[in-house]
Amino acid sequence: MIISNTLGIVFANAHDALLKDMTKTSSMGAVNYGGRYRLIDFALSNLSNGGVSKVGVITKSNYYSLMAHIGNGKPWDLDRKKGGINILPPYISPEAQVYKGRLEAIHGILEYLEESKEENVVICDSDVVANINIRNLLAYHKEKNADITVVTAYGKKPNGQKDMMHYDFGEDGRIISVDFSPAEDCEYSLDTMVIGRELLIDIVKAEFATQGVSLSHGIFEKGLNKYRIYGYKHQGYSAVIDSIESYFNANLDLLSKEVRNDVFNKNNPIYTNSRDDMPAKYGLKSKVKNAIIADGCIIEGTVKNSVLFRGVKVGAGAVVENCVLMHGAEIGAGAKVSNVIADNFVKISDNKEVGAQTGVVYIEKNTLIGG
Amino acid sequence: MKKTECVAMLLAGGQGSRLGVLTQKIAKPAVPYGGKYRIIDFPLSNCANSGITTVGILTQYQPLELSDYVASGKFWDLDRRNGGVHVLPPYQQISGANWYRGTANAIYQNLNFIERYDPEHVLILSGDHIYKMDYAKMIAQHKENNADCTISVIDVPLEEASRFGIINCNPDGTIYEFEEKPKQPKSTLASMGIYVFNWDKLKKYLTEDEANETSSNDFGKDVLPAMLNDGCKMMVYRFNDYWKDVGTIESLWDANLDLLNPKIDLNLSDPNWKIYSGTQGLPPQYMGESADVENSLVTVGCDVNGKLDYSVLFENVTVEEGAVVEYSLIMPGSVIKKGAVVRYAIVAENAVVEEGAVIGQSPEEISNIDNWGIAVVGDGLTIGKGAVITAGKMITEDVKEGETV
């Protein structure tokens, strides 16, 4: 039985600037990941697997590719008569405007929130790779009789977002303090939280009326003692994408079986839009080791420690090492490519050498390298 | 119901008994093909790509998995407000309940389905072949010729012609004779089992055929010859691209390995003519540190640490370290454990080949080539540690550790 009393709100553009080369013409949610996904697939699949059947996706700019990807929400089972998925662009209501922060964004969709009947709202960004069990999160939220529950991960706090929070927990999991400074060994935010729908509306209205600065200000600075705010510790793998490096590493993390089994949990699959490519084709003398390969690839060369998206071609004698090659990238015969992120449809000519000894080189969409 | 120009009727009821254990629990059109497809994906994708959006699928034998798979037709973009796909099993009528007695009878029993759309043309298809074909071109030729019936034909090698229904026609393409599996074929044009009829003619001849008690109610044997005798205008439509019947173990195996043949043009992800399938929700494949893969097709959910050559792995297949898979098809969800060897074999869905087991043999290993064949392991079976399955065996129950079959 799936009767959900929860609404999902996903921020598609949050933290775009941290991947500014990659999001020049798209949004964080539309960034490619793991061979066949886009980052927003995690938020949408987690919500869907958690029984949430009404989801609003807040967009700001460059949202064509995101809209094309989401379509009517079918892959996530969100093509519903009741609820379903809604893209919520700016200018959705007469007084709306392009929002600056989360507070303005949510203020812009107050009508949507007020019309909804659900008791709780799960708000998430689309910059996190994690298979978060929303059902357990909601159960925890209820069990603690919380007003707000934030999802956290333990470890060194990612340093890309300058206002990322980490929390100190009291004995029963209630959050007693919030800190924005860099930290090691802490419980930091995975940009996902549950909040009562009416409470969210109240906080947003109050903050807006007093020209408040941000949603987190309204919740965590003013409300820490006023509201029952709890932390839900996510146990499995997680990666916050806040730089080209963290993007690269989060892709290569999938080469670990443990990570794959956790992220692509068979009981809570991550869904995406199907492209209907034929299976990957390995040619004569292909040599592929420790690699994630998507359908539609044609591989005639060597590929090691890499993630290849759908429709990538690797020519005969080419060597690809420590790379993330996105949709339709083509590596010419005899080319050598290492430590590279090649965006969609990058072409590297025959016998070219591209890459770095250390670190990672990002090559923009549609770039042709060599002849 | 809005008027529809063409309704397609897909004959998907056959058992496909020559596929043995592979069609024990599923109808032939539901048999997996090419890593992520099922045979029925071909006629359905062809329909969608040809702009034919009203399709009746006639099922009879083991329809559950097929009906589940077809569902609303959304994978092929055939979930339509008008038309769309309809699974049509035999049903009970006032006059009693009848199984489909033959291809013609199956359509006859569903005349009321076609009637609802009042089409100009009816396209008859089967669920037995791998091919990419634009049916719209065939229908356009049919209209241009003012034909009553057009039959799609393909040129086959003379030595194979006696396995087919052969069609003899004049240079302008008008048919003057049908020969069912002739010993001495006069032509090499084989019927592909794809027919376009004018709806009024089809209705007339199916009704007459039904009234004829001596008829076997088959298109090839009864309806088409009857039309020819009456002087109906019957034409061939020549098809020149890849087309393969997958009715036997060997032809199914062959048609899969054809996808690896660079000389054969069978691109299933051509953006202009995609073959769609129902796969979803699986992560991409992983090639491990000890993987050694050449000349193979591998798809989503696979985890490979062994050696692959000239093979097709379907969804969610695991090949462990030290295992060898050559000239074989491993269907969805099967596991080939450490050190097992699979050669010239088809392993059906969700089977487990335990460590060190050996399945199939290459033709060179067999002294008398007449005894050679593709080994087949049925779905859900376990082949025990170190067990040996010799060439051409069809395994229908678990094989114990160390046993030789």
Coordinates of C-alpha atoms in Angstrom, one line a residue, chain B residues 1-7 53-54 82-83 116-121:
Chain B
M1 CA -13.7 5.3 -32.7
K2 CA -11.8 7.5 -35.1
K3 CA -11.1 6.0 -38.5
T4 CA -7.6 4.5 -38.8
E5 CA -5.8 4.0 -42.0
C6 CA -4.0 0.8 -41.1
V7 CA -4.4 -1.6 -38.3
T53 CA -0.1 3.1 -33.9
T54 CA -3.0 0.6 -33.7
N82 CA -6.8 6.3 -30.2
G83 CA -5.6 2.8 -31.0
R116 CA -13.9 -0.7 -34.6
Y117 CA -11.2 1.2 -36.5
D118 CA -12.8 0.7 -39.9
P119 CA -9.3 0.8 -41.6
E120 CA -8.4 0.8 -45.2
H121 CA -5.7 -1.7 -44.8

